[in-house]
């Protein structure tokens, strides 16, 4: 807990110290005896020690979070999500968590839905639909609680009473962005809020970028909904790919700059998805397949091939004899007559005397001339 006050998220040097010396030894060196650990300059060591001297006691931070119904997790705890260990030296020192559910269990079947903050109505619709659909199917929706796509994904999951996790670039007691105060409270009450930073810590640009590695590592896959060519969402997708997670993107209009980054992602490394079932097919268990898509079934789809040939040889507007139709269709006269009677019983054609014509319901729509 003390080290979350001293080090910035993703500091690989501190991560190496933790692996070599353990958290207690690192904290003791920084806060008490001043013995400089290897691999750092005197200037940086003094900066870390200054932070350590000015930091409040960890017991005060824990009390503040516990008052909100939260707790602190560190590697080795029963609730620690093991997939975060894939980050190696950039693994979080620990996580401040607000909310009742188990982070470890919720993360086992989780998907990140991320995208542009200044997204379009299309992006909001897609993100909320994905959030709701994934949550209804028992998946946890993970995002960053930001404006735009993040907020829409969280709201979609919350709307159906599903599981959602907000990974913050600030303390779990800080409302950021300010306009999402109500949403962040709902996530903390109905889902989980997670942060590497201690209570009261405020976000910075760099902390947003570093937060994305936690979103990528925590989940089975990352879906990007609207992103420009330079986007934090694409950073999350790249980290997910580096960690061996599934990277997905939802296509948009080719004329939209907000979809340019997604389209580049799909061209180079991502998989195209359009709905929750397609996402689950890629990240779920074997056999969790998306329904096969097809166009609407038409009555003529069930006709035998020679009946289709006879029907397609019928003139669009005029009547024709069976003999002439046989020549056009390339079928024997006797078979043509049999198929015409079958087509008549099915409502495709009509007859008067020796002449046959298309029934009104089977006639193609009139085309209006251009000009």
Short mmCIF file of C-alpha atoms in Angstrom, two decimals:
data_model
loop_
_atom_site.label_atom_id
_atom_site.label_comp_id
_atom_site.label_asym_id
_atom_site.label_seq_id
_atom_site.Cartn_x
_atom_site.Cartn_y
_atom_site.Cartn_z
CA UNK A 1 0.00 0.00 0.00
CA UNK A 2 2.84 2.39 0.86
CA UNK A 3 4.52 1.72 -2.47
CA UNK A 4 1.45 2.83 -4.44
CA UNK A 5 2.19 6.29 -3.02
CA UNK A 6 5.83 6.17 -4.03
CA UNK A 7 5.96 4.68 -7.52
CA UNK A 8 4.07 5.43 -10.71
CA UNK A 9 2.05 2.64 -12.37
CA UNK A 10 4.05 0.33 -14.62
CA UNK A 11 7.49 1.26 -13.22
CA UNK A 12 9.53 -1.76 -14.34
CA UNK A 13 12.52 -0.91 -12.16
CA UNK A 14 10.37 -1.03 -9.03
CA UNK A 15 8.80 -4.20 -10.40
CA UNK A 16 12.26 -5.79 -10.59
CA UNK A 17 13.04 -4.67 -7.05
CA UNK A 18 9.82 -6.25 -5.83
CA UNK A 19 10.72 -9.53 -7.53
CA UNK A 20 14.27 -9.52 -6.09
CA UNK A 21 13.80 -8.05 -2.61
CA UNK A 22 10.08 -8.18 -1.79
CA UNK A 23 7.72 -5.33 -1.01
CA UNK A 24 8.73 -4.93 2.65
CA UNK A 25 12.43 -4.62 1.89
CA UNK A 26 11.82 -2.09 -0.90
CA UNK A 27 9.53 0.00 1.31
CA UNK A 28 12.03 -0.14 4.18
CA UNK A 29 14.89 1.02 1.95
CA UNK A 30 12.84 3.94 0.67
CA UNK A 31 11.34 5.04 3.98
CA UNK A 32 13.97 4.33 6.60
CA UNK A 33 17.59 3.34 6.10
CA UNK A 34 18.13 4.96 2.69
CA UNK A 35 20.27 2.13 1.30
CA UNK A 36 20.11 2.74 -2.44
CA UNK A 37 18.90 -0.26 -4.42
CA UNK A 38 20.68 -1.19 -7.62
CA UNK A 39 19.82 0.03 -11.12
CA UNK A 40 18.90 3.63 -10.35
CA UNK A 41 20.61 7.00 -10.27
CA UNK A 42 21.16 8.98 -7.11
CA UNK A 43 18.80 11.67 -8.39
CA UNK A 44 15.95 9.27 -9.04
CA UNK A 45 16.54 7.46 -5.76
CA UNK A 46 16.24 10.73 -3.85
CA UNK A 47 13.05 11.55 -5.72
CA UNK A 48 11.52 8.23 -4.67
CA UNK A 49 12.67 8.72 -1.10
CA UNK A 50 11.16 12.20 -1.02
CA UNK A 51 7.83 10.77 -2.10
CA UNK A 52 8.12 8.05 0.53
CA UNK A 53 8.86 10.54 3.33
CA UNK A 54 5.92 12.77 2.42
CA UNK A 55 3.40 9.97 1.90
CA UNK A 56 0.69 9.40 4.52
CA UNK A 57 0.70 6.17 6.48
CA UNK A 58 -0.81 3.29 4.48
CA UNK A 59 -3.21 2.56 7.33
CA UNK A 60 -4.89 5.91 6.65
CA UNK A 61 -5.30 5.09 2.95
CA UNK A 62 -6.76 1.69 3.78
CA UNK A 63 -9.20 3.19 6.27
CA UNK A 64 -10.37 5.73 3.67
CA UNK A 65 -11.06 3.02 1.09
CA UNK A 66 -12.64 0.63 3.58
CA UNK A 67 -15.07 3.39 4.53
CA UNK A 68 -16.26 3.28 0.89
CA UNK A 69 -16.65 -0.49 1.00
CA UNK A 70 -13.30 -1.10 -0.65
CA UNK A 71 -10.06 -2.99 -0.05
CA UNK A 72 -6.48 -3.41 -1.23
CA UNK A 73 -5.26 -6.41 -3.25
CA UNK A 74 -1.70 -7.44 -3.94
CA UNK A 75 -0.15 -10.35 -5.87
CA UNK A 76 -0.64 -13.59 -3.97
CA UNK A 77 -4.01 -12.64 -2.50
CA UNK A 78 -6.88 -15.03 -3.21
CA UNK A 79 -8.75 -12.34 -5.12
CA UNK A 80 -5.76 -11.30 -7.24
CA UNK A 81 -6.39 -11.90 -10.98
CA UNK A 82 -3.50 -14.10 -12.10
CA UNK A 83 -3.62 -12.80 -15.68
CA UNK A 84 -2.14 -9.49 -14.47
CA UNK A 85 1.10 -11.37 -13.83
CA UNK A 86 1.52 -11.54 -17.63
CA UNK A 87 2.66 -7.90 -17.41
CA UNK A 88 5.93 -9.04 -15.82
CA UNK A 89 7.85 -6.16 -14.30
CA UNK A 90 5.05 -3.77 -15.28
CA UNK A 91 2.54 -5.66 -13.15
CA UNK A 92 0.70 -3.44 -10.67
CA UNK A 93 2.23 -3.21 -7.23
CA UNK A 94 -1.30 -3.73 -5.98
CA UNK A 95 -4.86 -2.68 -6.70
CA UNK A 96 -7.30 -0.56 -4.76
CA UNK A 97 -10.75 -2.05 -5.33
CA UNK A 98 -14.17 -0.61 -4.56
CA UNK A 99 -17.22 -2.86 -4.74
CA UNK A 100 -18.41 -6.18 -3.31
CA UNK A 101 -17.83 -8.77 -6.10
CA UNK A 102 -14.63 -10.79 -6.48
CA UNK A 103 -12.33 -9.19 -9.05
CA UNK A 104 -10.65 -12.51 -9.72
CA UNK A 105 -13.88 -14.32 -10.60
CA UNK A 106 -15.30 -11.45 -12.61
CA UNK A 107 -12.10 -11.18 -14.64
CA UNK A 108 -12.18 -14.85 -15.68
CA UNK A 109 -14.87 -14.13 -18.31
CA UNK A 110 -14.29 -10.51 -19.17
CA UNK A 111 -14.02 -8.39 -22.32
CA UNK A 112 -12.70 -4.85 -22.66
CA UNK A 113 -14.82 -2.45 -24.72
CA UNK A 114 -12.91 0.76 -25.45
CA UNK A 115 -13.03 3.58 -27.97
CA UNK A 116 -13.21 7.27 -28.69
CA UNK A 117 -14.25 9.76 -26.05
CA UNK A 118 -15.73 12.15 -28.65
CA UNK A 119 -17.57 9.32 -30.36
CA UNK A 120 -20.57 9.52 -32.68
CA UNK A 121 -24.13 8.38 -31.97
CA UNK A 122 -23.22 5.24 -33.88
CA UNK A 123 -20.35 4.58 -31.48
CA UNK A 124 -22.59 5.07 -28.45
CA UNK A 125 -25.19 2.70 -29.88
CA UNK A 126 -22.66 -0.01 -30.75
CA UNK A 127 -20.83 0.22 -27.41
CA UNK A 128 -24.02 0.12 -25.32
CA UNK A 129 -25.37 -2.79 -27.38
CA UNK A 130 -22.12 -4.72 -26.94
CA UNK A 131 -22.06 -3.93 -23.21
CA UNK A 132 -25.63 -5.08 -22.67
CA UNK A 133 -25.30 -8.16 -24.89
CA UNK A 134 -22.07 -9.35 -23.31
CA UNK A 135 -23.40 -8.79 -19.79
CA UNK A 136 -26.62 -10.67 -20.56
CA UNK A 137 -24.53 -13.63 -21.70
CA UNK A 138 -22.58 -13.72 -18.43
CA UNK A 139 -19.50 -11.74 -19.43
CA UNK A 140 -17.94 -8.88 -17.45
CA UNK A 141 -17.59 -5.63 -19.38
CA UNK A 142 -14.34 -3.81 -18.56
CA UNK A 143 -13.61 -0.22 -19.60
CA UNK A 144 -12.12 3.03 -18.36
CA UNK A 145 -15.24 4.97 -17.23
CA UNK A 146 -14.34 7.80 -19.63
CA UNK A 147 -16.71 9.82 -21.79
CA UNK A 148 -17.91 8.33 -25.05
CA UNK A 149 -17.50 4.64 -25.80
CA UNK A 150 -16.30 3.70 -22.29
CA UNK A 151 -19.33 5.20 -20.58
CA UNK A 152 -21.73 3.70 -23.13
CA UNK A 153 -20.29 0.20 -22.59
CA UNK A 154 -20.62 0.52 -18.80
CA UNK A 155 -24.18 1.83 -19.08
CA UNK A 156 -25.16 -1.02 -21.39
CA UNK A 157 -23.98 -3.58 -18.86
CA UNK A 158 -25.59 -1.78 -15.92
CA UNK A 159 -28.91 -1.46 -17.79
CA UNK A 160 -29.33 -5.24 -17.86
CA UNK A 161 -28.08 -5.75 -14.31
CA UNK A 162 -24.79 -7.18 -15.57
CA UNK A 163 -21.20 -7.14 -14.37
CA UNK A 164 -18.93 -4.23 -15.23
CA UNK A 165 -15.52 -3.05 -14.03
CA UNK A 166 -14.20 0.49 -14.31
CA UNK A 167 -10.38 0.70 -14.35
CA UNK A 168 -9.47 4.22 -13.26
CA UNK A 169 -6.41 6.41 -13.78
CA UNK A 170 -6.98 8.01 -10.38
CA UNK A 171 -7.96 6.93 -6.88
CA UNK A 172 -11.15 4.90 -6.43
CA UNK A 173 -12.52 7.75 -4.30
CA UNK A 174 -11.98 10.36 -7.04
CA UNK A 175 -14.71 11.15 -9.56
CA UNK A 176 -13.08 11.54 -12.95
CA UNK A 177 -14.27 12.65 -15.37
CA UNK A 178 -16.46 14.93 -13.24
CA UNK A 179 -19.43 14.55 -15.57
CA UNK A 180 -19.51 10.82 -14.87
CA UNK A 181 -20.08 11.16 -11.13
CA UNK A 182 -23.37 9.29 -11.17
CA UNK A 183 -22.06 6.56 -13.49
CA UNK A 184 -18.93 5.98 -11.41
CA UNK A 185 -21.03 5.73 -8.24
CA UNK A 186 -23.27 3.15 -9.94
CA UNK A 187 -20.28 1.11 -11.06
CA UNK A 188 -18.94 1.16 -7.48
CA UNK A 189 -22.32 0.05 -6.11
CA UNK A 190 -23.33 -2.51 -8.75
CA UNK A 191 -19.92 -3.51 -10.11
CA UNK A 192 -16.27 -2.81 -9.34
CA UNK A 193 -13.94 0.18 -9.48
CA UNK A 194 -10.23 -0.65 -9.74
CA UNK A 195 -7.19 1.62 -9.51
CA UNK A 196 -3.42 1.28 -9.05
CA UNK A 197 -3.22 4.75 -7.57
CA UNK A 198 -3.98 5.39 -3.88
CA UNK A 199 -6.98 7.31 -2.53
CA UNK A 200 -7.10 10.95 -3.52
CA UNK A 201 -4.69 10.54 -6.46
CA UNK A 202 -5.64 12.50 -9.58
CA UNK A 203 -5.13 11.43 -13.19
CA UNK A 204 -2.46 12.64 -15.59
CA UNK A 205 -2.01 12.01 -19.31
CA UNK A 206 0.67 9.40 -18.65
CA UNK A 207 -1.44 7.63 -16.06
CA UNK A 208 -4.25 7.19 -18.60
CA UNK A 209 -1.84 5.51 -21.00
CA UNK A 210 -0.44 3.23 -18.29
CA UNK A 211 -3.94 2.38 -17.07
CA UNK A 212 -4.65 0.84 -20.48
CA UNK A 213 -2.18 -2.01 -19.91
CA UNK A 214 -4.27 -3.15 -16.92
CA UNK A 215 -7.45 -3.17 -19.03
CA UNK A 216 -5.65 -5.22 -21.70
CA UNK A 217 -4.16 -7.73 -19.26
CA UNK A 218 -7.25 -8.15 -17.10
CA UNK A 219 -9.51 -9.29 -19.95
CA UNK A 220 -9.74 -12.16 -22.47
CA UNK A 221 -9.96 -9.74 -25.39
CA UNK A 222 -10.31 -6.08 -26.34
CA UNK A 223 -12.96 -4.62 -28.67
CA UNK A 224 -12.29 -1.18 -30.15
CA UNK A 225 -15.37 0.86 -31.12
CA UNK A 226 -14.41 4.04 -33.01
CA UNK A 227 -10.84 5.29 -32.71
CA UNK A 228 -8.80 7.81 -34.63
CA UNK A 229 -5.38 6.93 -36.00
CA UNK A 230 -3.82 8.32 -32.81
CA UNK A 231 -5.89 6.95 -29.97
CA UNK A 232 -5.42 5.60 -26.47
CA UNK A 233 -7.79 2.81 -27.42
CA UNK A 234 -5.31 1.58 -30.00
CA UNK A 235 -2.65 1.56 -27.26
CA UNK A 236 -4.91 -0.79 -25.29
CA UNK A 237 -5.36 -2.98 -28.38
CA UNK A 238 -1.60 -3.15 -28.99
CA UNK A 239 -0.93 -4.14 -25.38
CA UNK A 240 -3.65 -6.79 -25.62
CA UNK A 241 -2.01 -8.23 -28.74
CA UNK A 242 1.43 -8.24 -27.08
CA UNK A 243 -0.08 -10.18 -24.17
CA UNK A 244 -1.62 -12.77 -26.47
CA UNK A 245 -5.17 -11.55 -25.99
CA UNK A 246 -7.75 -11.38 -28.78
CA UNK A 247 -7.96 -7.98 -30.49
CA UNK A 248 -11.23 -7.02 -32.19
CA UNK A 249 -12.68 -3.99 -33.92
CA UNK A 250 -16.11 -2.79 -34.99
CA UNK A 251 -16.05 -1.23 -38.47
CA UNK A 252 -17.58 2.15 -39.21
CA UNK A 253 -18.05 4.48 -42.14
CA UNK A 254 -14.95 4.69 -44.36
CA UNK A 255 -15.44 8.46 -44.49
CA UNK A 256 -15.30 8.83 -40.70
CA UNK A 257 -12.00 9.83 -39.12
CA UNK A 258 -13.25 8.25 -35.90
CA UNK A 259 -13.20 4.85 -37.60
CA UNK A 260 -9.85 5.26 -39.37
CA UNK A 261 -7.89 3.82 -36.45
CA UNK A 262 -10.24 0.83 -36.16
CA UNK A 263 -9.98 0.10 -39.87
CA UNK A 264 -6.19 0.20 -39.71
CA UNK A 265 -6.33 -2.16 -36.73
CA UNK A 266 -8.53 -4.56 -38.68
CA UNK A 267 -6.22 -4.48 -41.70
CA UNK A 268 -3.09 -5.22 -39.69
CA UNK A 269 -3.94 -7.34 -36.67
CA UNK A 270 -7.54 -7.27 -35.44
CA UNK A 271 -10.61 -9.38 -36.08
CA UNK A 272 -13.86 -7.83 -37.25
CA UNK A 273 -16.89 -8.15 -34.97
CA UNK A 274 -20.35 -6.64 -35.17
CA UNK A 275 -22.29 -8.07 -32.22
CA UNK A 276 -21.82 -9.78 -28.83
CA UNK A 277 -22.14 -13.30 -30.25
CA UNK A 278 -19.20 -12.72 -32.59
CA UNK A 279 -17.10 -11.39 -29.70
CA UNK A 280 -17.89 -14.43 -27.55
CA UNK A 281 -17.07 -16.81 -30.40
CA UNK A 282 -13.52 -15.38 -30.40
CA UNK A 283 -12.90 -15.21 -26.64
CA UNK A 284 -15.23 -17.83 -25.21
CA UNK A 285 -15.02 -21.57 -24.75
CA UNK A 286 -14.94 -24.07 -27.59
CA UNK A 287 -18.42 -24.40 -29.07
CA UNK A 288 -19.61 -20.88 -28.17
CA UNK A 289 -20.27 -20.04 -31.79
CA UNK A 290 -22.10 -17.05 -33.23
CA UNK A 291 -25.29 -17.92 -35.14
CA UNK A 292 -24.69 -18.39 -38.85
CA UNK A 293 -26.01 -15.44 -40.80
CA UNK A 294 -27.93 -15.63 -44.04
CA UNK A 295 -30.28 -13.50 -46.09
CA UNK A 296 -34.07 -13.89 -45.83
CA UNK A 297 -35.45 -17.19 -47.15
CA UNK A 298 -37.62 -16.84 -50.28
CA UNK A 299 -40.27 -19.31 -51.51
CA UNK A 300 -38.32 -19.99 -54.70
CA UNK A 301 -35.32 -21.16 -52.60
CA UNK A 302 -37.04 -24.53 -52.07
CA UNK A 303 -37.93 -25.14 -55.74
CA UNK A 304 -36.16 -27.92 -57.69
CA UNK A 305 -33.48 -26.62 -60.09
CA UNK A 306 -35.49 -27.35 -63.24
CA UNK A 307 -38.53 -25.57 -61.77
CA UNK A 308 -36.30 -22.54 -61.13
CA UNK A 309 -35.13 -22.62 -64.76
CA UNK A 310 -38.73 -22.68 -66.00
CA UNK A 311 -39.71 -19.83 -63.66
CA UNK A 312 -36.73 -17.68 -64.65
CA UNK A 313 -37.49 -18.22 -68.36
CA UNK A 314 -40.99 -16.74 -67.96
CA UNK A 315 -41.33 -13.29 -69.57
CA UNK A 316 -41.68 -10.47 -67.08
CA UNK A 317 -44.92 -9.05 -68.53
CA UNK A 318 -46.18 -11.24 -71.39
CA UNK A 319 -47.91 -14.62 -71.67
CA UNK A 320 -46.13 -17.53 -73.34
CA UNK A 321 -46.95 -21.06 -74.45
CA UNK A 322 -45.44 -24.09 -72.73
CA UNK A 323 -43.67 -25.10 -75.93
CA UNK A 324 -41.94 -21.77 -76.34
CA UNK A 325 -41.08 -21.71 -72.63
CA UNK A 326 -39.49 -25.14 -72.93
CA UNK A 327 -37.14 -23.83 -75.61
CA UNK A 328 -36.23 -20.78 -73.50
CA UNK A 329 -35.64 -22.87 -70.35
CA UNK A 330 -33.85 -25.69 -72.11
CA UNK A 331 -36.08 -28.35 -70.54
CA UNK A 332 -38.16 -31.08 -72.24
CA UNK A 333 -41.73 -30.06 -73.12
CA UNK A 334 -43.30 -32.71 -70.86
CA UNK A 335 -41.16 -31.71 -67.86
CA UNK A 336 -41.82 -28.01 -68.55
CA UNK A 337 -45.57 -28.63 -68.43
CA UNK A 338 -45.27 -30.59 -65.18
CA UNK A 339 -43.26 -27.79 -63.59
CA UNK A 340 -45.71 -25.14 -64.82
CA UNK A 341 -48.58 -26.92 -63.09
CA UNK A 342 -46.54 -27.17 -59.91
CA UNK A 343 -45.63 -23.46 -60.12
CA UNK A 344 -49.29 -22.61 -60.64
CA UNK A 345 -50.31 -24.55 -57.53
CA UNK A 346 -47.68 -22.64 -55.56
CA UNK A 347 -48.93 -19.26 -56.82
CA UNK A 348 -45.96 -18.39 -59.04
CA UNK A 349 -47.74 -18.48 -62.42
CA UNK A 350 -51.25 -18.27 -63.89
CA UNK A 351 -52.80 -19.94 -66.94
CA UNK A 352 -55.49 -19.35 -69.51
CA UNK A 353 -55.82 -21.87 -72.31
CA UNK A 354 -52.39 -22.65 -73.75
CA UNK A 355 -50.76 -19.49 -72.37
CA UNK A 356 -48.92 -19.01 -69.10
CA UNK A 357 -47.71 -15.86 -67.37
CA UNK A 358 -46.20 -14.74 -64.09
CA UNK A 359 -48.61 -14.18 -61.23
CA UNK A 360 -48.69 -10.59 -60.01
CA UNK A 361 -46.88 -11.48 -56.75
CA UNK A 362 -44.02 -13.05 -58.72
CA UNK A 363 -43.56 -10.19 -61.17
CA UNK A 364 -40.46 -7.99 -60.74
CA UNK A 365 -41.02 -4.41 -59.64
CA UNK A 366 -41.37 -1.88 -62.44
CA UNK A 367 -38.21 0.11 -63.05
CA UNK A 368 -38.53 3.80 -63.68
CA UNK A 369 -36.37 5.18 -66.48
CA UNK A 370 -33.60 7.58 -65.51
CA UNK A 371 -33.64 11.09 -66.88
#
